[in-house]
Coordinates of C-alpha atoms and ligand atoms in Angstrom, one line a residue:
X64 CA 0.0 0.0 0.0
X65 CA 1.5 3.4 -1.0
X66 CA 1.7 5.8 1.9
X67 CA 2.1 9.6 1.7
X68 CA 3.3 12.0 4.3
X69 CA 0.2 14.1 5.1
X70 CA -1.0 16.4 7.8
X71 CA -4.3 15.4 9.5
X72 CA -6.0 18.1 7.6
X73 CA -4.6 16.8 4.3
X74 CA -5.5 13.2 5.2
X75 CA -9.1 14.3 5.9
X76 CA -9.5 16.3 2.7
X77 CA -7.9 13.5 0.6
X78 CA -10.2 10.9 2.2
X79 CA -13.3 13.1 1.5
X80 CA -12.3 13.4 -2.1
X81 CA -11.7 9.7 -2.4
X82 CA -15.3 9.3 -1.3
X83 CA -16.6 11.5 -4.1
X84 CA -17.0 14.7 -2.1
X85 CA -16.9 17.7 -4.4
X86 CA -18.7 20.2 -2.1
X87 CA -18.5 21.0 1.6
X88 CA -20.4 23.5 3.7
X89 CA -18.5 25.1 6.6
X90 CA -17.0 27.9 8.6
X91 CA -13.3 28.1 9.5
X92 CA -12.0 28.7 13.0
X93 CA -8.7 28.6 15.0
X94 CA -8.9 24.9 15.5
X95 CA -9.6 23.7 12.0
X96 CA -7.2 25.9 10.0
X97 CA -5.3 22.9 8.8
X98 CA -8.5 21.5 7.2
X99 CA -8.9 24.9 5.4
X100 CA -5.3 24.9 4.4
X101 CA -5.9 21.5 2.7
X102 CA -9.2 22.5 1.2
X103 CA -7.7 25.4 -0.6
X104 CA -6.5 24.1 -4.0
X105 CA -8.1 20.7 -3.4
X106 CA -10.7 21.1 -6.1
X107 CA -13.5 20.7 -3.5
X108 CA -16.0 23.6 -3.6
X109 CA -16.4 25.3 -0.3
X110 CA -19.7 27.0 0.3
X111 CA -19.6 29.6 3.1
X112 CA -22.7 30.0 5.1
X113 CA -23.1 32.6 7.9
X114 CA -23.9 30.3 10.8
X115 CA -23.1 26.6 11.4
X116 CA -26.7 25.8 11.6
X117 CA -27.1 27.1 8.1
X118 CA -24.1 25.0 7.0
X119 CA -25.8 21.9 8.5
X120 CA -29.2 22.5 6.8
X121 CA -27.5 23.4 3.5
X122 CA -25.5 20.1 3.7
X123 CA -28.8 18.4 4.3
X124 CA -30.5 20.0 1.3
X125 CA -27.5 19.2 -0.8
X126 CA -27.7 15.5 0.3
X127 CA -31.4 15.2 -0.3
X128 CA -31.1 16.6 -3.8
X129 CA -27.8 15.1 -5.0
X130 CA -28.5 11.7 -3.4
X131 CA -24.9 11.8 -2.0
X132 CA -23.8 12.4 1.6
X133 CA -23.5 16.1 2.4
X134 CA -20.5 17.3 4.4
X135 CA -20.5 20.0 7.1
X136 CA -17.2 21.2 8.5
X137 CA -17.1 23.3 11.7
X138 CA -14.6 24.2 14.4
X139 CA -14.8 23.1 18.0
X140 CA -17.4 23.7 20.8
X141 CA -20.0 26.3 20.0
X142 CA -19.5 25.8 16.3
X143 CA -20.4 22.1 16.2
X144 CA -23.2 22.8 18.7
X145 CA -24.6 25.3 16.3
X146 CA -24.8 22.6 13.7
X147 CA -26.4 20.1 16.2
X148 CA -30.0 20.9 15.4
X149 CA -29.2 20.2 11.7
X150 CA -27.7 16.8 12.7
X151 CA -30.9 16.1 14.6
X152 CA -33.1 17.0 11.6
X153 CA -31.0 14.9 9.3
X154 CA -31.4 11.9 11.7
X155 CA -35.1 12.2 11.8
X156 CA -35.4 12.6 8.1
X157 CA -32.9 9.8 7.3
X158 CA -30.5 12.1 5.5
X159 CA -26.7 11.2 5.2
X160 CA -24.7 14.2 6.4
X161 CA -21.2 14.0 7.7
X162 CA -20.4 16.5 10.4
X163 CA -16.6 16.9 10.9
X164 CA -15.1 18.9 13.8
X165 CA -11.9 19.2 15.6
X166 CA -12.0 18.1 19.3
X167 CA -10.0 18.9 22.4
X168 CA -6.5 17.6 22.3
X169 CA -5.7 14.0 23.2
X170 CA -5.1 13.8 26.9
X171 CA -7.0 17.0 27.7
X172 CA -8.6 16.6 31.1
X173 CA -12.0 17.4 29.6
X174 CA -13.3 18.6 33.0
X175 CA -12.8 22.2 32.4
X176 CA -9.5 24.1 32.4
X177 CA -10.6 27.0 30.3
X178 CA -9.4 25.8 26.9
X179 CA -10.7 27.8 24.0
X180 CA -14.1 26.4 22.7
X181 CA -13.9 23.7 25.4
X182 CA -16.9 21.4 25.9
X183 CA -17.3 18.8 28.7
X184 CA -17.9 16.0 26.2
X185 CA -18.2 17.2 22.6
X186 CA -18.3 13.7 21.1
X187 CA -20.8 12.6 23.6
X188 CA -23.1 15.5 22.7
X189 CA -22.9 14.7 19.0
X190 CA -23.1 11.0 19.6
X191 CA -26.5 11.4 21.2
X192 CA -27.8 13.0 18.0
X193 CA -26.3 11.2 15.0
X194 CA -26.5 7.6 13.8
X195 CA -22.7 7.0 13.9
X196 CA -19.9 8.8 15.6
X197 CA -16.2 8.4 16.1
X198 CA -13.1 10.2 17.4
X199 CA -9.7 9.3 16.0
X200 CA -6.5 9.1 18.1
X201 CA -3.9 9.3 15.4
X202 CA -3.4 10.9 12.0
X203 CA -3.0 7.4 10.4
X204 CA -6.6 6.5 11.4
X205 CA -8.2 9.4 9.6
X206 CA -8.7 7.7 6.1
X207 CA -10.2 4.6 7.9
X208 CA -12.5 6.8 10.0
X209 CA -13.8 8.6 6.9
X210 CA -14.4 5.3 5.1
X211 CA -16.2 4.0 8.2
X212 CA -18.4 7.1 8.4
X213 CA -19.3 6.8 4.8
X214 CA -20.0 3.1 5.1
X215 CA -22.3 3.8 8.0
X216 CA -24.1 6.6 6.2
X217 CA -24.6 4.8 2.9
X218 CA -25.5 1.3 4.1
X219 CA -29.0 0.5 5.3
X220 CA -31.0 3.4 6.5
X221 CA -29.3 6.7 5.9
X222 CA -28.4 8.6 9.0
X223 CA -25.9 11.5 9.7
X224 CA -22.5 10.7 11.1
X225 CA -20.0 12.7 13.2
X226 CA -16.2 12.6 13.0
X227 CA -14.1 14.2 15.6
X228 CA -10.3 14.8 15.1
X229 CA -8.3 16.0 18.2
X230 CA -7.2 19.4 17.1
X231 CA -3.4 18.9 17.3
X232 CA -3.7 16.0 14.9
X233 CA -4.9 18.2 12.1
X234 CA -1.4 19.9 11.9
X235 CA 0.6 16.8 12.9
X236 CA 2.0 14.7 10.0
X237 CA 2.3 11.0 9.5
X238 CA 2.7 8.4 6.8
X239 CA -0.9 7.9 5.8
X240 CA -2.3 5.0 3.6
X241 CA -5.6 5.6 1.8
X242 CA -8.7 3.5 2.6
X243 CA -11.0 3.0 -0.5
X244 CA -14.7 3.4 -0.1
X245 CA -16.5 0.4 1.2
X246 CA -18.7 -1.2 -1.6
X247 CA -21.7 -2.4 0.4
X248 CA -24.2 -4.7 -1.2
X249 CA -28.0 -4.0 -1.4
X250 CA -30.1 -5.6 1.2
X251 CA -32.9 -7.9 -0.2
X252 CA -35.8 -9.5 1.6
X253 CA -36.1 -13.2 1.9
X254 CA -37.7 -15.1 -1.0
X255 CA -40.3 -16.5 1.4
X256 CA -41.4 -13.0 2.5
X257 CA -41.6 -11.9 -1.1
X258 CA -43.7 -14.9 -2.0
X259 CA -46.1 -14.4 0.9
X260 CA -46.4 -10.7 0.2
X261 CA -47.0 -11.2 -3.5
X262 CA -49.8 -13.7 -2.7
X263 CA -51.5 -11.2 -0.5
X264 CA -51.1 -8.4 -3.0
X265 CA -52.4 -10.5 -5.9
X266 CA -55.5 -11.4 -3.8
X267 CA -56.3 -7.8 -2.9
X268 CA -59.2 -6.0 -4.5
X269 CA -58.8 -2.5 -3.2
X270 CA -55.1 -2.0 -2.5
X271 CA -53.5 1.2 -1.3
X272 CA -49.8 2.2 -1.4
X273 CA -48.3 4.6 1.2
X274 CA -44.9 5.9 0.0
X275 CA -42.4 7.5 2.4
X276 CA -39.0 9.1 2.0
X277 CA -37.5 5.6 2.0
X278 CA -39.0 5.0 -1.5
X279 CA -37.2 8.1 -3.0
X280 CA -34.6 5.9 -4.8
X281 CA -37.3 3.6 -6.1
X282 CA -39.5 6.0 -8.1
X283 CA -39.6 3.9 -11.3
X284 CA -40.2 0.6 -9.4
X285 CA -42.9 2.3 -7.2
X286 CA -44.7 3.5 -10.3
X287 CA -44.6 0.1 -12.0
X288 CA -45.8 -1.5 -8.8
X289 CA -48.8 0.9 -8.4
X290 CA -49.7 0.4 -12.1
X291 CA -49.5 -3.4 -11.9
X292 CA -51.8 -3.3 -8.9
X293 CA -54.0 -0.5 -10.0
X294 CA -53.4 1.0 -6.5
X295 CA -53.7 4.6 -5.6
X296 CA -50.6 6.1 -4.0
X297 CA -50.5 8.6 -1.2
X298 CA -47.2 9.9 0.2
X299 CA -45.8 11.2 3.5
X300 CA -44.1 14.6 3.5
X301 CA -40.8 13.1 2.7
X302 CA -42.2 10.9 0.0
X303 CA -43.9 13.8 -1.8
X304 CA -43.3 13.6 -5.5
X305 CA -41.9 10.1 -5.6
X306 CA -44.9 9.4 -7.9
X307 CA -45.6 12.4 -10.0
X308 CA -48.6 14.2 -8.7
X309 CA -49.8 14.3 -12.3
X310 CA -50.1 10.5 -12.4
X311 CA -53.7 9.2 -12.5
X312 CA -52.9 7.0 -9.5
X313 CA -51.5 9.8 -7.3
X314 CA -53.4 11.0 -4.3
X315 CA -50.8 13.6 -3.5
X316 CA -49.1 14.0 -0.1
X317 CA -50.2 14.3 3.5
X318 CA -51.4 11.3 5.6
X319 CA -53.1 13.5 8.3
X320 CA -56.3 14.3 6.4
X321 CA -59.5 12.8 7.8
X322 CA -60.3 11.2 4.5
X323 CA -57.0 9.2 4.6
X324 CA -58.4 7.3 7.6
X325 CA -61.5 6.4 5.6
X326 CA -59.4 5.5 2.6
X327 CA -57.4 3.1 4.8
X328 CA -60.5 1.5 6.2
X329 CA -62.0 1.2 2.6
X330 CA -58.8 -0.6 1.4
X331 CA -58.4 -4.3 1.8
X332 CA -54.5 -4.1 1.7
X333 CA -52.1 -1.3 2.5
X334 CA -48.5 -1.5 1.3
X335 CA -46.3 1.0 3.2
X336 CA -42.9 1.6 1.5
X337 CA -40.1 3.3 3.3
X338 CA -42.1 5.1 6.0
X339 CA -42.2 5.0 9.8
X340 CA -45.9 5.8 9.7
X341 CA -44.8 8.4 12.1
X342 CA -47.0 10.6 14.4
X343 CA -45.5 13.6 12.7
X344 CA -47.0 12.5 9.4
X345 CA -50.3 11.1 10.8
X346 CA -51.0 14.0 13.3
X347 CA -54.4 12.7 14.5
X348 CA -53.5 9.1 15.5
X349 CA -52.0 5.9 14.3
X350 CA -52.8 4.2 11.0
X351 CA -55.6 1.7 11.5
X352 CA -54.5 -1.1 9.2
X353 CA -54.4 -4.2 11.4
X354 CA -54.4 -7.4 9.5
X355 CA -53.9 -5.8 6.1
X356 CA -50.6 -4.1 6.2
X357 CA -47.4 -5.0 4.3
X358 CA -44.3 -3.0 5.1
X359 CA -41.2 -2.6 3.0
X360 CA -38.3 -1.1 4.9
X361 CA -34.5 -1.1 4.9
X362 CA -34.5 -0.7 8.6
X363 CA -35.7 -3.8 10.5
X364 CA -36.3 -1.8 13.6
X365 CA -38.8 0.4 11.7
X366 CA -40.9 -2.6 10.7
X367 CA -42.9 -3.0 14.0
X368 CA -42.8 0.7 14.8
X369 CA -46.2 2.5 14.9
X370 CA -48.1 -0.3 13.2
X371 CA -47.7 -4.1 13.0
X372 CA -47.5 -5.6 9.5
X373 CA -48.8 -9.0 8.4
X374 CA -45.7 -9.4 6.2
X375 CA -42.5 -7.4 6.5
X376 CA -40.1 -7.1 3.6
X377 CA -36.8 -5.9 5.0
X378 CA -34.6 -4.6 2.2
X379 CA -33.8 -1.9 -0.2
X380 CA -37.1 -0.4 -1.6
X381 CA -36.1 -0.5 -5.3
X382 CA -34.8 -4.1 -5.1
X383 CA -37.8 -5.3 -3.1
X384 CA -40.4 -3.6 -5.4
X385 CA -38.6 -5.1 -8.4
X386 CA -38.8 -8.6 -6.8
X387 CA -42.5 -8.1 -6.2
X388 CA -43.1 -6.6 -9.6
X389 CA -41.6 -9.7 -11.3
X390 CA -44.1 -11.9 -9.4
X391 CA -47.1 -9.6 -10.2
X392 CA -46.6 -9.2 -13.9
X393 CA -49.9 -10.9 -14.8
X394 CA -52.0 -8.3 -12.9
X395 CA -51.9 -5.5 -15.4
X396 CA -53.6 -2.9 -13.3
X397 CA -57.2 -4.0 -13.5
X398 CA -59.5 -3.4 -10.4
X399 CA -60.6 0.1 -11.5
X400 CA -57.7 1.7 -9.7
X401 CA -57.7 4.9 -11.7
X402 CA -61.4 5.5 -11.0
X403 CA -61.0 4.7 -7.4
X404 CA -58.0 7.1 -7.2
X405 CA -60.0 9.8 -8.9
X406 CA -62.9 9.5 -6.4
X407 CA -60.6 9.6 -3.4
X408 CA -58.5 12.4 -4.9
X409 CA -61.4 14.7 -5.2
X410 CA -62.3 14.1 -1.5
X411 CA -58.7 14.7 -0.5
X412 CA -58.5 17.8 -2.5
X413 CA -61.5 19.1 -0.6
X414 CA -59.7 18.3 2.7
X415 CA -56.5 20.0 1.6
X416 CA -58.3 23.1 0.3
X417 CA -60.3 23.5 3.5
X418 CA -57.3 23.1 5.8
X419 CA -55.0 25.2 3.6
X420 CA -57.6 27.8 2.6
X421 CA -55.2 30.6 3.4
X422 CA -52.6 29.3 1.0
X423 CA -54.6 27.9 -1.9
X424 CA -54.2 31.1 -4.0
X425 CA -50.5 31.3 -3.3
X426 CA -49.9 27.6 -4.2
X427 CA -51.9 27.8 -7.4
X428 CA -50.0 30.9 -8.4
X429 CA -46.6 29.3 -7.5
X430 CA -47.5 26.1 -9.4
X431 CA -47.8 28.1 -12.7
X432 CA -44.2 29.2 -12.4
X433 CA -42.8 25.7 -11.7
X434 CA -41.3 23.1 -14.0
X435 CA -42.0 19.5 -13.3
X436 CA -38.6 19.0 -11.7
X437 CA -38.8 22.1 -9.4
X438 CA -37.7 21.8 -5.8
X439 CA -39.5 23.4 -2.9
X440 CA -37.5 23.8 0.4
X441 CA -40.0 24.6 3.1
X442 CA -39.9 25.4 6.8
X443 CA -42.0 24.4 9.8
X444 CA -44.5 27.1 8.8
X445 CA -48.2 26.8 8.2
X446 CA -47.8 27.9 4.5
X447 CA -45.8 24.7 4.1
X448 CA -47.7 22.1 6.1
X449 CA -51.2 23.3 5.6
X450 CA -50.3 24.9 2.3
X451 CA -47.7 23.4 0.0
X452 CA -47.7 19.8 1.4
X453 CA -51.1 19.0 0.0
X454 CA -51.9 22.0 -2.3
X455 CA -48.8 22.4 -4.4
X456 CA -48.2 19.4 -6.7
X457 CA -44.6 18.2 -7.1
X458 CA -43.4 15.5 -9.5
X459 CA -40.0 14.2 -8.6
X460 CA -38.7 12.3 -5.5
X461 CA -36.8 14.4 -3.0
X462 CA -38.3 17.6 -4.4
X463 CA -40.1 18.7 -1.2
X464 CA -37.3 19.4 1.3
X465 CA -39.2 19.7 4.6
X466 CA -38.2 19.3 8.3
X467 CA -40.5 16.5 9.4
X468 CA -40.2 14.9 12.9
X469 CA -37.7 17.2 14.6
X470 CA -39.7 20.1 13.0
X471 CA -37.0 22.7 13.2
X472 CA -37.5 26.3 12.2
X473 CA -35.0 28.1 9.9
X474 CA -34.4 25.0 7.7
X475 CA -36.0 26.2 4.5
X476 CA -33.6 28.9 3.4
X477 CA -30.3 27.1 3.9
X478 CA -31.7 23.8 2.6
X479 CA -32.7 25.7 -0.6
X480 CA -29.1 26.9 -0.8
X481 CA -27.7 23.3 -0.6
X482 CA -30.3 22.1 -3.1
X483 CA -29.4 24.9 -5.6
X484 CA -25.7 24.1 -5.2
X485 CA -26.5 20.4 -5.9
X486 CA -28.7 21.1 -8.8
X487 CA -27.9 24.5 -10.3
X488 CA -30.0 23.9 -13.4
X489 CA -33.2 23.0 -11.5
X490 CA -35.7 25.6 -10.1
X491 CA -35.3 25.8 -6.3
X492 CA -37.7 27.8 -4.3
X493 CA -37.6 28.5 -0.5
X494 CA -40.8 29.1 1.4
X495 CA -40.8 30.2 5.1
X496 CA -42.9 32.0 7.7
X497 CA -41.9 35.4 9.0
X498 CA -40.8 33.7 12.3
X499 CA -38.8 30.8 11.0
X500 CA -37.0 32.9 8.3
X501 CA -35.4 35.0 11.1
X502 CA -33.7 31.9 12.5
X503 CA -31.3 31.7 9.5
X504 CA -31.9 35.0 7.6
X505 CA -28.2 35.6 7.5
X506 CA -27.9 32.9 4.9
X507 CA -29.3 35.3 2.4
X508 CA -25.8 36.9 2.5
X509 CA -24.1 33.7 1.6
X510 CA -26.6 32.9 -1.2
X511 CA -26.1 36.4 -2.6
X512 CA -22.3 36.0 -2.6
X513 CA -22.7 32.6 -4.3
X514 CA -25.1 34.3 -6.9
X515 CA -27.8 31.7 -6.4
X516 CA -31.0 32.6 -8.2
X517 CA -33.4 31.4 -5.4
X518 CA -36.8 32.9 -4.9
X519 CA -37.3 33.1 -1.1
X520 CA -41.0 33.5 -0.3
X521 CA -41.8 34.8 3.1
X522 CA -45.4 34.2 4.1
X523 CA -46.0 36.9 6.8
X524 CA -48.7 36.7 9.4
X525 CA -46.9 39.0 11.9
X526 CA -45.7 36.3 14.3
X527 CA -45.5 32.7 15.4
X528 CA -48.9 32.0 13.8
X529 CA -49.2 28.3 14.7
X530 CA -48.3 28.9 18.3
X531 CA -50.6 31.9 18.5
X532 CA -53.4 29.6 17.4
X533 CA -52.5 26.9 19.8
X534 CA -52.5 29.4 22.7
X535 CA -55.9 30.6 21.7
X536 CA -57.3 27.1 21.3
X537 CA -56.2 26.3 24.9
X538 CA -57.8 29.6 26.0
X539 CA -54.4 30.6 27.4
X540 CA -53.2 34.2 27.3
X541 CA -51.9 34.8 23.8
X542 CA -48.5 36.4 24.3
X543 CA -44.8 36.1 23.2
X544 CA -45.9 35.4 19.6
X545 CA -46.3 38.8 18.0
X546 CA -43.2 39.7 16.0
X547 CA -44.1 42.8 14.3
X548 CA -42.9 42.9 10.7
X549 CA -39.3 43.9 10.0
X550 CA -38.7 45.6 6.7
X551 CA -38.0 42.3 5.0
X552 CA -37.2 43.8 1.5
X553 CA -34.8 46.3 3.0
X554 CA -33.1 43.6 5.0
X555 CA -32.7 41.4 2.0
X556 CA -31.3 44.2 -0.1
X557 CA -28.8 45.0 2.7
X558 CA -27.7 41.4 2.4
X559 CA -27.1 41.7 -1.3
X560 CA -30.4 40.2 -2.6
X561 CA -33.2 41.6 -4.8
X562 CA -36.5 42.0 -3.0
X563 CA -40.1 42.5 -3.9
X564 CA -43.2 43.2 -1.7
X565 CA -46.5 41.8 -3.1
X566 CA -50.0 43.0 -2.6
X567 CA -51.6 39.6 -3.1
X568 CA -50.6 35.9 -3.0
X569 CA -51.9 35.7 -6.6
X570 CA -48.8 37.6 -7.7
X571 CA -46.4 35.0 -6.3
X572 CA -46.0 33.0 -9.5
X573 CA -45.0 36.0 -11.6
X574 CA -42.5 37.1 -8.9
X575 CA -41.0 33.7 -8.7
X576 CA -40.7 33.3 -12.5
X577 CA -38.8 36.6 -12.6
X578 CA -36.6 35.6 -9.7
X579 CA -35.5 32.4 -11.5
X580 CA -34.0 34.6 -14.2
X581 CA -32.1 36.8 -11.7
X582 CA -28.4 36.7 -10.8
X583 CA -29.0 36.4 -7.1
X584 CA -31.7 35.5 -4.5
X585 CA -34.9 37.4 -4.5
X586 CA -36.9 37.8 -1.3
X587 CA -40.6 37.8 -2.0
X588 CA -42.6 39.2 0.8
X589 CA -46.3 38.4 0.9
X590 CA -48.9 38.8 3.6
X591 CA -51.0 35.8 4.5
X592 CA -54.6 36.5 3.6
X593 CA -57.6 34.5 4.3
X594 CA -58.9 34.0 0.7
X595 CA -61.8 32.0 2.1
X596 CA -63.3 35.1 3.7
X597 CA -62.7 37.4 0.8
Ligands
TPP73 C1 -36.1 25.6 16.4 C2 -37.5 25.7 16.7 N1 -37.9 26.6 17.7 C3 -39.2 26.7 18.1 C4 -40.1 26.0 17.4 C5 -41.6 26.1 17.9 N2 -42.5 26.6 16.8 C6 -43.2 25.9 16.0 S1 -44.1 26.7 14.9 C7 -43.5 28.2 15.5 C8 -44.0 29.4 14.8 C9 -43.3 29.7 13.5 O1 -43.7 30.9 13.0 P1 -43.6 31.2 11.5 O2 -42.3 30.7 10.9 O3 -43.9 32.7 11.2 O4 -44.7 30.3 10.8 P2 -46.3 30.4 11.1 O5 -46.6 29.5 12.3 O6 -46.6 31.8 11.5 O7 -46.9 29.9 9.8 C10 -42.7 28.0 16.5 C11 -42.0 29.1 17.3 C12 -39.7 25.1 16.4 N3 -40.6 24.4 15.7 N4 -38.4 25.1 16.1
MG74 MG1 -45.6 33.6 11.0

C-alpha cells in the first residue's frame, strides 16, 4: 500500500475526495485551520454559510437533492453545537450528512480548564444525536475513520455521522495510507417473505400504497408496482413527488387528512414503502390497518414501529419492489384503480383546500411558475404544512425538502441553498414563515455571494402563527408570539439580494418566475390573507 506524508487536515480532505465529495459547507476557526489549508486548492468547492446551523441545513438540502452524503465542517465547541440541530433534523429525516469537527487535544482533562471552545464532552453531545460517531486518536486513522463514516451513512437506513479529530492531529504529520470506499451490497428481503407478500397483494381487490422518503430511490419501481396493482398512491411529506402528482394513481401528499383514515378503512390491503408511519405524518392518531398491512423497509427496527404488518419485507425499496413486480406481472392494473383514485383524490383535494384555505391562491400561483422538476425547500410554517404539502403538486422524488419529525425552524432557506448548489439547473424555491426565516436569515448573504437565483417566499402573518393559534385554542393568554414585521425587502437588499413586496398571493407565480432569471436570490414578501373570507 502506498503511503504519503500528510497532515491530519490533508488526510481528511484526501479521504473526503476519495469518497466522491466535491462540495462542503462550513465555517473556519482557529482549531480547523489545517483543514482549510488542505481544502484550498483541493478542487473541492467550499460553500460559506453565515452560521453553522445554516451549514448543516445546507449540507442536508445538498444530500437530499444530490443523493450523495452532504458534508458540514465546523470548528470546536460552539461551532459544532450550532450545527447540532441540523444533525438532529438529518437523523429524523434519514439524510446522510457527515459533520466533521476538531475536538479537544488527546489527553486534555475534559473537565474544564478554560481551553478555547472547550466542551465537557463534545463527542458525547454529538453521539447522542447522529447515527454513527467516532473520534480518532492518530493521523493514520483518519482515512479509515472517513471510510467507516461513509460506510455507516450509505449502508442500510441513511443517517448522519459525526467525525471528531483531536485538534493537534490536524497539523501533525504521519505516513498515511488511503482506505478506499466500502462497496456495500444492497439488502434484499427473503424469498419466502416476497412470496407471501406477493400472494396477499395478488388477492387484494382495493389495495393502497403509502410511500415515504425511503422510497425516494425507487420511483420507477414504485410507479410500476402501483400500475401493476392499479393501486392509488399517497405519500408522506418526505415521499412527496416520488410518484408524479400528475399521475392518475397519485393521491398527493399528506397522511393526516380525515379522508385518509376512511381510505385506509376502505382498502383491503395497505402496502407501506419506506415510511415509519410516524406521528409527525399522521397527526391525528396511528394508522388503523391491522391485519392488512405489508411493510417494506430497509430498517428492520422500523418494521414493528407505529403499526404491525402481516408481512415485513426488510430490504432496499427498489430491489424489493422489483422482486415483487416480477411476481405480479400478470396483474396489469385491473381493479378500476384509476377510477378509485379519482374519487378519493377529489375528496382529499377538498380536505386540503379546506385546511389550507389561506394558502390555496399562493400555491396555485406558484404552481404556474414551476417546471416538473422544481424543488421546494420549506420550513415548519403553516404555509408549508397546511399549504404546499397537499396543495402544491410536485413531481420528482426528494423535491419537497421539509423538516418532518424534529420540525426545526430556519431549515428552508439554507436547505434551498444546498439544493441549488447540488442542482444549479433546476428551479429551487424556498418558502418560510416570518418567524422561521429570522432563525437563519443571515444565509441570504451567503446565497447572494454565491449568486444563487433562489426565490425566497416569506409568508407573513406577523408572528408565530401556529403557536398563537395553539395558545388561543387552549384559552391561554396569547403572548410572546407577535413579532411585528421587519422591513424584509430592505433587510434582503442590505444582504445583497433583490426583493419585492407583493399586494396579493396571486402575484407570487410571476414574482417567482422573474426571480428564476435573476443573478442572485430574490426575497418575495407576501402577507398571509384568508382567501376563504374574501
Ligand atoms: C427551532 C424551533 N424553535 C421553536 C419551534 C416552535 N415553533 C413551531 S411553529 C412556530 C412558529 C413559527 O412561526 P412562522 O415561521 O412565522 O410560521 P407560522 O406558524 O406563522 O406559519 C414555533 C415558534 C420550532 N418548531 N423550532
Ligand atoms: Mg408567521
